[in-house]
Coordinates of C-alpha atoms in Angstrom, one line a residue:
X1 CA 55.8 -80.9 44.7
X2 CA 56.4 -84.6 45.6
X3 CA 60.3 -83.4 45.6
X4 CA 59.9 -80.5 47.7
X5 CA 58.2 -82.2 50.4
X6 CA 60.9 -85.3 49.8
X7 CA 63.6 -83.4 51.1
X8 CA 61.9 -81.1 53.8
X9 CA 61.3 -85.0 54.9
X10 CA 65.0 -85.4 54.9
X11 CA 65.9 -82.5 56.3
X12 CA 63.7 -83.8 59.3
X13 CA 65.3 -86.7 59.8
X14 CA 68.5 -85.1 59.3
X15 CA 67.4 -82.8 62.3
X16 CA 65.5 -84.4 64.7
X17 CA 66.5 -88.3 64.1
X18 CA 68.3 -90.9 67.1
X19 CA 71.4 -89.9 65.7
X20 CA 70.3 -86.7 64.6
X21 CA 72.1 -82.7 64.4
X22 CA 70.2 -81.9 67.5
X23 CA 70.4 -85.4 69.0
X24 CA 74.9 -85.1 68.5
X25 CA 74.0 -82.0 69.5
X26 CA 72.9 -83.3 73.6
X27 CA 74.5 -86.5 73.8
X28 CA 78.3 -84.1 73.5
X29 CA 77.6 -81.2 76.2
X30 CA 76.6 -84.7 78.0
X31 CA 79.9 -85.8 78.2
X32 CA 82.0 -83.5 80.5
X33 CA 85.0 -83.7 78.2
X34 CA 82.9 -83.1 75.0
X35 CA 85.0 -79.8 72.6
X36 CA 83.6 -77.9 69.9
X37 CA 86.4 -80.4 67.6
X38 CA 85.3 -83.9 68.8
X39 CA 81.2 -82.2 68.2
X40 CA 82.1 -81.6 64.8
X41 CA 84.1 -85.0 63.9
X42 CA 81.0 -87.2 65.6
X43 CA 78.7 -84.6 63.2
X44 CA 80.9 -85.8 60.0
X45 CA 80.9 -89.1 61.3
X46 CA 77.8 -90.8 61.6
X47 CA 76.4 -87.3 58.9
X48 CA 78.6 -88.4 56.1
X49 CA 76.0 -89.8 54.2
X50 CA 72.9 -87.1 54.4
X51 CA 72.8 -85.5 51.8
X52 CA 71.6 -82.0 53.7
X53 CA 74.9 -82.3 55.6
X54 CA 78.5 -82.0 54.2
X55 CA 81.7 -81.9 56.5
X56 CA 83.7 -78.9 55.6
X57 CA 88.2 -78.8 57.4
X58 CA 88.2 -78.2 61.3
X59 CA 85.3 -77.1 62.4
X60 CA 82.5 -76.1 60.0
X61 CA 79.9 -78.2 58.5
X62 CA 77.9 -77.2 55.5
X63 CA 73.3 -77.5 55.5
X64 CA 71.7 -77.6 52.6
X65 CA 68.3 -76.0 53.7
X66 CA 65.5 -75.1 51.5
X67 CA 66.4 -71.8 51.0
X68 CA 69.9 -72.2 50.2
X69 CA 73.3 -74.1 51.5
X70 CA 75.0 -72.4 54.8
X71 CA 77.8 -73.3 56.7
X72 CA 77.9 -73.5 60.8
X73 CA 81.2 -73.5 62.8
X74 CA 80.8 -76.0 66.1
X75 CA 82.6 -73.4 68.2
X76 CA 80.0 -71.8 70.6
X77 CA 78.4 -74.7 70.5
X78 CA 78.9 -77.1 73.3
X79 CA 79.2 -74.0 75.9
X80 CA 75.9 -72.9 74.1
X81 CA 73.9 -75.8 75.2
X82 CA 74.8 -75.6 78.0
X83 CA 73.5 -72.4 79.2
X84 CA 71.3 -73.1 81.8
X85 CA 70.0 -70.4 84.1
X86 CA 71.8 -71.3 87.5
X87 CA 70.3 -72.9 90.5
X88 CA 71.3 -70.4 92.8
X89 CA 69.5 -67.5 90.8
X90 CA 66.8 -69.9 91.3
X91 CA 66.8 -70.3 94.5
X92 CA 66.9 -65.9 95.3
X93 CA 64.4 -66.1 94.1
X94 CA 62.3 -68.0 96.0
X95 CA 64.0 -66.5 99.2
X96 CA 62.1 -63.4 98.3
X97 CA 59.9 -62.0 100.5
X98 CA 57.0 -61.1 97.5
X99 CA 55.1 -63.7 96.3
X100 CA 55.7 -62.5 92.6
X101 CA 59.2 -62.9 92.7
X102 CA 57.8 -66.6 94.5
X103 CA 56.0 -67.3 91.1
X104 CA 58.7 -66.7 88.4
X105 CA 61.4 -69.7 90.4
X106 CA 58.7 -71.6 90.4
X107 CA 58.0 -71.4 86.7
X108 CA 61.1 -71.4 86.0
X109 CA 62.4 -74.6 87.4
X110 CA 58.9 -76.8 86.1
X111 CA 60.3 -75.5 82.7
X112 CA 63.7 -77.2 83.5
X113 CA 62.8 -79.7 85.3
X114 CA 60.0 -80.1 82.6
X115 CA 60.1 -83.5 80.3
X116 CA 59.8 -82.2 76.5
X117 CA 57.1 -86.1 75.2
X118 CA 55.7 -85.8 71.7
X119 CA 57.5 -87.0 68.2
X120 CA 61.2 -86.3 69.2
X121 CA 61.7 -87.2 72.7
X122 CA 60.8 -91.1 73.9
X123 CA 59.2 -90.5 78.2
X124 CA 61.9 -93.2 80.3
X125 CA 64.3 -92.6 83.3
X126 CA 66.7 -89.8 80.0
X127 CA 63.4 -87.2 80.5
X128 CA 64.1 -86.2 83.9
X129 CA 67.0 -84.6 83.8
X130 CA 67.6 -80.1 82.8
X131 CA 66.6 -79.8 79.7
X132 CA 69.1 -78.1 77.4
X133 CA 68.2 -75.4 74.9
X134 CA 68.4 -77.7 71.5
X135 CA 65.6 -79.5 73.3
X136 CA 63.8 -76.7 74.2
X137 CA 64.3 -75.4 71.1
X138 CA 62.4 -78.8 69.7
X139 CA 59.6 -78.9 72.6
X140 CA 58.8 -74.9 71.4
X141 CA 58.8 -76.0 67.3
X142 CA 56.4 -79.1 67.8
X143 CA 53.8 -76.6 70.1
X144 CA 54.4 -74.1 67.4
X145 CA 53.8 -77.1 64.5
X146 CA 50.8 -78.1 66.0
X147 CA 49.8 -74.2 66.6
X148 CA 50.2 -73.1 63.1
X149 CA 47.7 -78.2 61.7
X150 CA 44.6 -76.0 64.7
X151 CA 45.2 -72.2 62.6
X152 CA 44.5 -71.0 59.0
X153 CA 47.8 -68.5 59.6
X154 CA 48.4 -65.8 57.1
X155 CA 51.7 -64.4 55.9
X156 CA 53.4 -61.0 55.9
X157 CA 57.2 -61.4 54.0
X158 CA 60.0 -58.0 53.9
X159 CA 61.9 -58.0 51.5
X160 CA 64.8 -55.6 52.2
X161 CA 65.2 -53.9 48.8
X162 CA 69.7 -53.2 49.3
X163 CA 72.4 -53.6 52.1
X164 CA 73.0 -50.0 51.8
X165 CA 70.1 -48.9 53.1
X166 CA 69.5 -46.4 51.2
X167 CA 65.5 -45.0 49.8
X168 CA 65.2 -45.4 45.3
X169 CA 67.7 -48.6 45.3
X170 CA 66.7 -51.8 44.2
X171 CA 69.3 -54.8 44.3
X172 CA 67.0 -57.3 42.0
X173 CA 69.2 -59.7 42.6
X174 CA 68.8 -59.5 46.7
X175 CA 65.3 -58.9 46.4
X176 CA 65.3 -62.4 43.7
X177 CA 67.3 -64.5 46.6
X178 CA 65.0 -63.4 48.8
X179 CA 62.3 -64.4 47.0
X180 CA 63.4 -67.4 46.6
X181 CA 64.9 -68.4 50.2
X182 CA 61.2 -67.1 51.4
X183 CA 59.1 -69.3 49.2
X184 CA 57.6 -67.0 47.3
X185 CA 58.7 -68.1 44.5
X186 CA 57.4 -71.3 44.9
X187 CA 54.7 -71.1 46.0
X188 CA 53.8 -69.4 43.4
X189 CA 54.4 -71.9 41.1
X190 CA 52.5 -73.8 43.4
X191 CA 49.6 -71.8 42.9
X192 CA 49.6 -71.4 39.3
X193 CA 50.5 -75.2 38.7
X194 CA 47.7 -76.5 40.8
X195 CA 44.4 -75.5 41.8
X196 CA 44.9 -72.8 44.8
X197 CA 41.2 -71.3 44.9
X198 CA 39.0 -74.0 46.7
X199 CA 35.3 -73.8 47.0
X200 CA 32.1 -76.1 48.4
X201 CA 29.8 -76.6 45.0
X202 CA 27.2 -75.4 48.2
X203 CA 28.7 -72.0 48.7
X204 CA 29.1 -71.2 45.0
X205 CA 25.9 -71.9 43.7
X206 CA 25.0 -69.5 47.2
X207 CA 27.6 -66.4 45.8
X208 CA 27.0 -66.8 42.4
X209 CA 23.6 -68.7 41.7
X210 CA 21.9 -65.4 41.8
X211 CA 24.1 -63.8 38.5
X212 CA 22.3 -66.8 35.8
X213 CA 19.5 -66.4 33.3
X214 CA 17.3 -68.7 34.1
X215 CA 15.4 -69.2 37.9
X216 CA 17.8 -72.4 38.8
X217 CA 16.3 -72.3 42.9
X218 CA 15.0 -75.6 42.4
X219 CA 17.9 -77.1 41.4
X220 CA 20.4 -78.7 43.6
X221 CA 24.0 -77.0 44.0
X222 CA 26.5 -78.8 41.5
X223 CA 23.8 -78.3 38.6
X224 CA 23.9 -74.3 39.5
X225 CA 27.3 -74.4 40.4
X226 CA 28.3 -76.3 36.3
X227 CA 25.1 -74.0 35.2
X228 CA 27.2 -70.6 36.3
X229 CA 30.1 -71.9 34.7
X230 CA 29.5 -72.8 31.4
X231 CA 27.1 -69.3 31.7
X232 CA 30.9 -68.0 31.7
X233 CA 32.9 -69.7 29.9
X234 CA 35.2 -70.9 32.3
X235 CA 37.0 -74.0 30.6
X236 CA 37.1 -76.6 31.0
X237 CA 41.0 -76.6 32.2
X238 CA 40.8 -74.3 34.2
X239 CA 38.7 -75.4 37.2
X240 CA 38.0 -79.4 38.4
X241 CA 34.7 -80.2 39.7
X242 CA 35.1 -83.2 42.7
X243 CA 32.5 -84.3 45.3
X244 CA 31.5 -81.6 47.8
X245 CA 34.2 -78.5 46.0
X246 CA 35.1 -76.9 43.1
X247 CA 39.0 -76.5 42.3
X248 CA 40.0 -73.2 40.6
X249 CA 42.6 -72.5 39.2
X250 CA 44.8 -69.0 39.4
X251 CA 42.6 -65.4 38.2
X252 CA 39.5 -67.3 37.6
X253 CA 37.6 -66.9 40.4
X254 CA 38.5 -63.2 40.1
X255 CA 35.9 -61.9 37.5
X256 CA 33.6 -64.5 38.3
X257 CA 33.8 -61.3 41.9
X258 CA 34.5 -58.8 39.4
X259 CA 30.8 -59.3 37.5
X260 CA 29.5 -60.5 40.7
X261 CA 30.2 -56.9 41.9
X262 CA 28.9 -55.5 39.0
X263 CA 25.8 -56.9 39.5
X264 CA 25.9 -56.4 43.3
X265 CA 26.7 -52.5 42.1
X266 CA 23.5 -52.6 39.8
X267 CA 21.4 -54.3 42.1
X268 CA 22.1 -51.6 44.9
X269 CA 21.7 -49.1 42.2
X270 CA 18.3 -50.5 41.4
X271 CA 16.8 -50.6 44.9
X272 CA 18.3 -47.4 45.5
X273 CA 16.4 -45.5 43.2
X274 CA 13.5 -47.5 43.8
X275 CA 13.7 -46.4 47.3
X276 CA 14.1 -42.8 46.5
X277 CA 11.1 -42.5 44.4
X278 CA 9.1 -44.5 47.1
X279 CA 10.7 -41.7 49.3
X280 CA 9.5 -39.0 46.9
X281 CA 6.6 -40.8 46.1
X282 CA 5.5 -40.6 50.5
X283 CA 7.2 -37.5 50.8
X284 CA 4.5 -35.6 48.3
X285 CA 1.8 -37.9 49.9
X286 CA 3.0 -36.1 52.7
X287 CA 3.6 -33.2 52.0
X288 CA -0.1 -32.7 50.1
X289 CA -1.8 -33.9 52.7
X290 CA 0.0 -31.7 55.5
X291 CA -0.8 -28.1 53.4
X292 CA -4.5 -29.7 53.2
X293 CA -4.9 -30.2 57.4
X294 CA -3.0 -27.3 57.5
X295 CA -5.9 -24.8 55.7
X296 CA -8.5 -26.6 56.4
X297 CA -6.4 -25.8 60.2
X298 CA -5.6 -22.2 59.0
X299 CA -9.1 -21.7 57.9
X300 CA -11.6 -22.8 60.8
X301 CA -9.1 -20.6 63.1
X302 CA -9.8 -18.1 60.1
X303 CA -13.2 -19.3 60.7
X304 CA -13.6 -18.6 64.9
X305 CA -11.9 -15.4 65.1
X306 CA -14.2 -13.9 61.8
X307 CA -17.0 -15.0 64.3
X308 CA -15.7 -13.4 67.1
X309 CA -14.1 -10.5 65.9
X310 CA -18.4 -10.2 64.2
X311 CA -19.2 -10.6 67.8
X312 CA -17.0 -8.2 70.0
X313 CA -18.0 -5.8 66.9
X314 CA -22.3 -5.8 67.2
X315 CA -20.9 -6.1 71.0
X316 CA -19.0 -2.8 70.1
X317 CA -22.2 -1.7 68.4
X318 CA -24.7 -2.3 70.8
X319 CA -22.2 -0.5 73.2
X320 CA -22.5 2.6 71.5
X321 CA -25.8 2.4 71.0
X322 CA -26.6 2.3 74.9
X323 CA -23.8 4.5 76.3
X324 CA -25.2 6.8 73.6
X325 CA -28.1 6.3 74.6
X326 CA -27.7 7.1 78.0
X327 CA -25.7 10.2 76.9
X328 CA -28.6 12.3 75.4
X329 CA -30.9 11.0 77.8
X330 CA -28.4 12.8 80.5
X331 CA -27.9 14.9 78.2
X332 CA -31.9 15.8 78.1
X333 CA -32.5 16.2 81.5
X334 CA -30.1 17.5 82.5
X335 CA -31.5 20.5 79.5
X336 CA -35.1 20.1 81.3
X337 CA -34.0 20.3 84.1
X338 CA -32.1 23.3 84.0
X339 CA -35.2 24.9 82.0
X340 CA -36.8 24.3 85.6
X341 CA -34.9 25.4 86.8
X342 CA -34.4 29.0 84.6
X343 CA -38.2 29.2 84.6
X344 CA -39.3 28.3 88.2
X345 CA -36.5 30.7 89.0
X346 CA -38.1 33.6 86.5
X347 CA -41.7 33.3 87.7
X348 CA -40.1 33.9 91.2
X349 CA -38.4 36.7 90.3
X350 CA -41.4 37.8 89.3
X351 CA -43.6 37.6 91.4
X352 CA -41.9 38.9 93.8
X353 CA -41.6 41.7 91.7
X354 CA -44.4 42.0 91.1
X355 CA -45.4 41.7 95.1
X356 CA -43.0 44.1 95.9
X357 CA -44.3 47.6 96.5
X358 CA -47.3 45.7 98.2
X359 CA -44.6 44.4 100.8
X360 CA -43.2 48.8 100.8
X361 CA -46.6 49.1 101.9
X362 CA -47.3 46.8 104.8
X363 CA -43.7 46.8 106.6
X364 CA -42.8 50.1 105.5
X365 CA -41.3 50.6 109.7
X366 CA -38.6 48.1 109.2
X367 CA -37.0 50.4 106.0
X368 CA -33.5 49.1 106.7
X369 CA -33.8 45.4 107.5
X370 CA -35.5 45.5 105.1
X371 CA -33.3 47.6 102.5
X372 CA -30.6 44.1 103.3
X373 CA -33.2 41.9 102.2
X374 CA -33.3 43.6 98.4
X375 CA -29.4 43.7 99.0
X376 CA -29.5 40.6 99.3
X377 CA -32.7 38.8 97.2
X378 CA -30.3 41.4 94.7
X379 CA -27.1 39.3 94.7
X380 CA -29.0 35.8 94.7
X381 CA -30.9 37.5 91.7
X382 CA -27.3 38.1 89.8
X383 CA -26.5 34.8 90.8
X384 CA -30.1 33.7 89.2
X385 CA -29.3 35.3 86.3
X386 CA -25.6 34.2 85.3
X387 CA -27.3 30.5 85.3
X388 CA -29.9 32.0 83.1
X389 CA -27.4 33.4 80.4
X390 CA -25.2 29.9 80.6
X391 CA -28.0 27.7 79.9
X392 CA -29.8 29.5 77.5
X393 CA -26.0 29.7 75.8
X394 CA -26.1 25.8 76.5
X395 CA -29.7 25.6 75.3
X396 CA -28.2 27.5 71.6
X397 CA -25.5 25.4 71.1
X398 CA -27.6 22.0 72.3
X399 CA -30.3 23.8 69.0
X400 CA -26.8 24.3 66.9
X401 CA -25.4 21.1 66.3
X402 CA -29.5 19.5 66.4
X403 CA -29.6 21.4 63.5
X404 CA -26.0 20.0 62.2
X405 CA -26.7 17.0 62.8
X406 CA -30.8 17.5 61.1
X407 CA -28.8 18.6 57.5
X408 CA -27.2 15.4 57.6
X409 CA -29.4 13.1 58.7
X410 CA -31.6 14.7 55.6
X411 CA -27.7 14.5 53.0
X412 CA -28.1 10.5 53.7
X413 CA -31.5 10.1 53.9
X414 CA -31.4 12.0 50.3
X415 CA -27.8 10.5 48.6
X416 CA -30.1 7.1 50.6
X417 CA -33.2 7.5 48.0
X418 CA -30.4 7.9 44.9
X419 CA -29.8 4.9 45.5
X420 CA -32.0 3.4 46.2
X421 CA -32.9 4.9 42.1
X422 CA -29.8 3.8 40.8
X423 CA -30.4 0.0 42.3
X424 CA -34.3 0.6 40.9
X425 CA -33.8 1.7 37.4
X426 CA -31.1 -1.1 37.7
X427 CA -32.8 -3.5 38.7
X428 CA -35.7 -2.8 36.2
X429 CA -32.5 -2.7 32.8
X430 CA -31.4 -6.1 33.8
X431 CA -34.5 -6.9 34.3
X432 CA -36.1 -6.0 30.7
X433 CA -32.1 -8.3 29.5
X434 CA -33.2 -10.9 31.0
X435 CA -36.6 -11.2 29.7
X436 CA -34.9 -10.4 26.1
X437 CA -32.9 -13.0 26.2
X438 CA -35.6 -15.9 28.1
X439 CA -38.3 -14.2 24.8
X440 CA -35.6 -15.5 22.4
X441 CA -34.1 -18.5 24.2
X442 CA -37.7 -19.5 24.2
X443 CA -38.6 -18.3 20.7
X444 CA -35.3 -21.1 19.9
X445 CA -36.5 -23.5 21.2
X446 CA -40.0 -23.2 19.7
X447 CA -38.2 -23.3 17.2
X448 CA -35.9 -26.2 17.0
X449 CA -37.7 -28.6 18.8
X450 CA -41.1 -28.5 16.0
X451 CA -38.3 -28.3 13.7
X452 CA -36.9 -31.9 15.1
X453 CA -40.5 -33.2 15.0
X454 CA -41.1 -32.8 11.8
X455 CA -37.8 -34.1 11.0
X456 CA -38.4 -37.0 13.5
X457 CA -42.1 -38.0 11.3
X458 CA -40.8 -37.6 8.0
X459 CA -37.5 -40.1 8.7
X460 CA -40.0 -42.6 10.3
X461 CA -41.8 -42.8 6.8
X462 CA -38.4 -43.2 4.8
X463 CA -37.4 -45.3 7.6
X464 CA -39.9 -48.0 7.2
X465 CA -40.0 -47.3 3.0
X466 CA -36.6 -47.9 2.3
X467 CA -37.0 -51.5 4.5
X468 CA -39.6 -52.3 2.5
X469 CA -38.1 -51.2 -1.7
X470 CA -35.8 -52.2 -3.2
X471 CA -33.5 -49.6 -5.8
X472 CA -34.6 -50.5 -9.5
X473 CA -31.2 -50.0 -11.0
X474 CA -29.1 -51.8 -9.4
X475 CA -31.2 -54.9 -6.5
X476 CA -30.1 -53.6 -4.0
X477 CA -31.6 -51.9 -0.6
X478 CA -30.5 -47.1 -0.6
X479 CA -31.4 -45.9 2.5
X480 CA -32.6 -42.2 1.8
X481 CA -30.3 -39.5 2.6
X482 CA -32.0 -37.9 5.5
X483 CA -30.8 -40.9 7.9
X484 CA -28.2 -38.8 9.1
X485 CA -30.9 -36.0 9.3
X486 CA -31.3 -36.0 13.2
X487 CA -27.3 -35.7 14.5
X488 CA -26.7 -32.3 13.5
X489 CA -30.4 -31.0 15.4
X490 CA -29.3 -32.9 18.9
X491 CA -26.1 -31.5 18.4
X492 CA -28.7 -27.5 17.8
X493 CA -30.3 -28.9 20.6
X494 CA -27.3 -29.8 22.8
X495 CA -25.9 -26.0 22.3
X496 CA -29.1 -24.6 23.4
X497 CA -30.3 -26.4 26.0
X498 CA -25.7 -25.8 27.2
X499 CA -26.9 -22.0 26.7
X500 CA -30.0 -21.7 29.0
X501 CA -28.2 -23.3 31.4
X502 CA -25.9 -20.9 31.4
X503 CA -28.6 -18.2 31.8
X504 CA -30.4 -20.0 33.6
X505 CA -26.9 -20.3 36.9
X506 CA -25.6 -16.3 35.6
X507 CA -28.9 -14.7 36.0
X508 CA -29.0 -16.1 39.7
X509 CA -26.2 -15.6 40.8
X510 CA -26.3 -12.0 40.0
X511 CA -29.6 -11.2 41.8
X512 CA -28.5 -13.2 44.8
X513 CA -25.0 -10.2 44.6
X514 CA -27.8 -7.8 43.5
X515 CA -30.6 -8.7 46.3
X516 CA -27.1 -9.0 48.8
X517 CA -25.3 -5.2 48.1
X518 CA -29.2 -4.3 49.0
X519 CA -29.0 -5.5 51.9
X520 CA -25.3 -4.5 52.6
X521 CA -26.6 -1.0 52.6
X522 CA -29.7 -0.9 53.8
X523 CA -27.9 -2.2 57.3
X524 CA -30.2 -5.6 56.9
X525 CA -26.0 -7.4 56.6
X526 CA -22.9 -6.0 58.3
X527 CA -19.6 -6.6 55.8
X528 CA -16.6 -5.4 55.6
X529 CA -17.1 -3.6 52.2
X530 CA -18.0 -0.3 49.9
X531 CA -21.1 -1.9 48.6
X532 CA -21.1 2.0 45.6
X533 CA -17.7 -0.4 44.6
X534 CA -19.1 -3.6 44.5
X535 CA -22.3 -2.2 42.4
X536 CA -20.1 -1.3 39.8
X537 CA -18.1 -3.7 39.7
X538 CA -21.6 -6.1 38.9
X539 CA -22.5 -4.3 36.1
X540 CA -18.9 -4.0 34.7
X541 CA -19.1 -8.0 36.0
X542 CA -22.8 -8.6 34.0
X543 CA -21.9 -6.2 31.0
X544 CA -19.1 -8.9 30.5
X545 CA -21.1 -11.4 30.2
X546 CA -23.2 -9.8 28.2
X547 CA -21.6 -9.1 25.4
X548 CA -19.4 -12.9 25.6
X549 CA -23.5 -14.3 25.8
X550 CA -24.9 -11.8 22.9
X551 CA -21.5 -13.0 20.7
X552 CA -22.5 -16.8 21.9
X553 CA -26.1 -16.8 21.0
X554 CA -25.4 -15.1 17.1
X555 CA -22.4 -17.6 16.8
X556 CA -25.0 -20.3 17.7
X557 CA -27.8 -18.6 15.3
X558 CA -25.3 -19.1 12.2
X559 CA -24.7 -22.7 12.9
X560 CA -28.9 -23.1 13.4
X561 CA -29.1 -21.1 10.0
X562 CA -26.2 -23.6 9.1
X563 CA -27.8 -26.2 9.9
X564 CA -30.9 -25.4 8.3
X565 CA -30.0 -25.2 5.1
X566 CA -27.9 -28.4 5.2
X567 CA -31.2 -29.8 5.8
X568 CA -33.1 -27.7 3.2
X569 CA -30.5 -29.3 0.1
X570 CA -31.1 -33.2 1.5
X571 CA -35.0 -31.7 1.2
X572 CA -34.2 -31.2 -2.3
X573 CA -32.5 -34.1 -2.8
X574 CA -34.5 -36.7 -0.8
X575 CA -37.2 -34.4 -3.0
X576 CA -35.7 -35.8 -6.2
X577 CA -34.5 -39.1 -4.9
X578 CA -38.8 -40.0 -4.8
X579 CA -39.5 -38.2 -7.3
X580 CA -36.8 -40.5 -10.0
X581 CA -38.3 -43.6 -8.1
X582 CA -41.7 -42.9 -9.2
X583 CA -41.4 -42.8 -12.4
X584 CA -39.3 -45.6 -12.9
X585 CA -41.9 -47.3 -10.4
X586 CA -44.7 -45.9 -13.5
X587 CA -42.1 -46.5 -16.5

């Protein structure tokens, strides 16, 4: 590394010192009689002692660059170095009427006469002259170096695989020469021999501290960094610890980055799973809440609609009653009016017929006029007779309709009486069954209560005597065998109490349903259901429950009998044990 740096310094001094290549080129360019040959001789005279320079025959010379040796020919050097922009072109641009060309001319004039101040030149009168191409090149290189030092550049090296520019062809020597000339091999060698990766303690601890198994939040960054290096078994020769930074060889940070990326990926997976679980749980809660809210809203809406429909139904029934009543009254009034008219016409006709002869005797003189009146009366009488016939026909139709309605009413009344008889008979049967079940339950309760009281009294007496007495055979205290006899009795009572509660609840439910059906059948309550079908379904449900309940009663009875047998056996054991104790005591 030091050798490479020294070679660079030697080459830079060869290029830019007061008697360097560029200085000699500018000096020779200022001479009017300077030629390319004189420039080559001057280079050989002043630079033969420099290791980077080697003179060749005639006008050629060789320069040892970092990438390798390059041979140059001085032909045209002075002419190209004097390639200045002619003043006539600048004056032409300055004389233009447009503002933009004048700006270009002023900028070019300033650049051509601007003195160069830097490490390559000294301020003085000689710098006020016009700049040559070499001087401009040195100034541009100096500006480029300043810009590179103020930034962090990244370079991309383009390697040409072959000189034929054909695809699929790869010349190893050419590629290796390009890599060596571009400095890529040197950079790789320096990177492998040195510590190319550098990172501060704070940044390293902040970036990889979460990979530690223990919590080291209270420690300083250096301790955290050392703990990370020890945990991942990084060899001491692969890193160096400085005062403020850590230095790593090539490839060490890559392993830490892979572990860090895998850990972060796992953390993201865990977070995504947990957040997904939370989101699904929240979604399910919202879904359940929405369903509950929708059920409440739909129920309220349905109840309101049902109330409106019920009100409309009742209003329609009321309107129908009013309309039917009005039509009936109107029909009755028409019939009564027609009857009165018919009766008046018939009575008038009868009166006139009876008094017709008297009128003829009294007014015999005016026969012609009377004949006209008789003709008028006959036509009027015929009209009245037709009306009477129509009224009688209408009356007969109404009477027939009335008879039909009476027959239907009698049929409905007979059916209603039959339904009432059926309902009463079913209620009587149901009441009888309920009374029989209640009586059997009450008898079972009483018998169990009596047995329970007797066992409790016996158990209390035996427990009191056993606490005071000891066994003559072993000298230890023995409880009587009936000490655990209360548990089966309490279990039997709990079963019977549950059966009684179920019986009361079911009897109340069936009674309420039967009363509701009776009210619907009688018209006291309006409901959209068939009372006969519901009554049959209720009867079927009652029969099913009665069979199930009777089966459970039989099972309970069997269980109680078993408990009674067990208690009898316990009593027998108790008596034997008590007799044995008394016999041992008396002996």
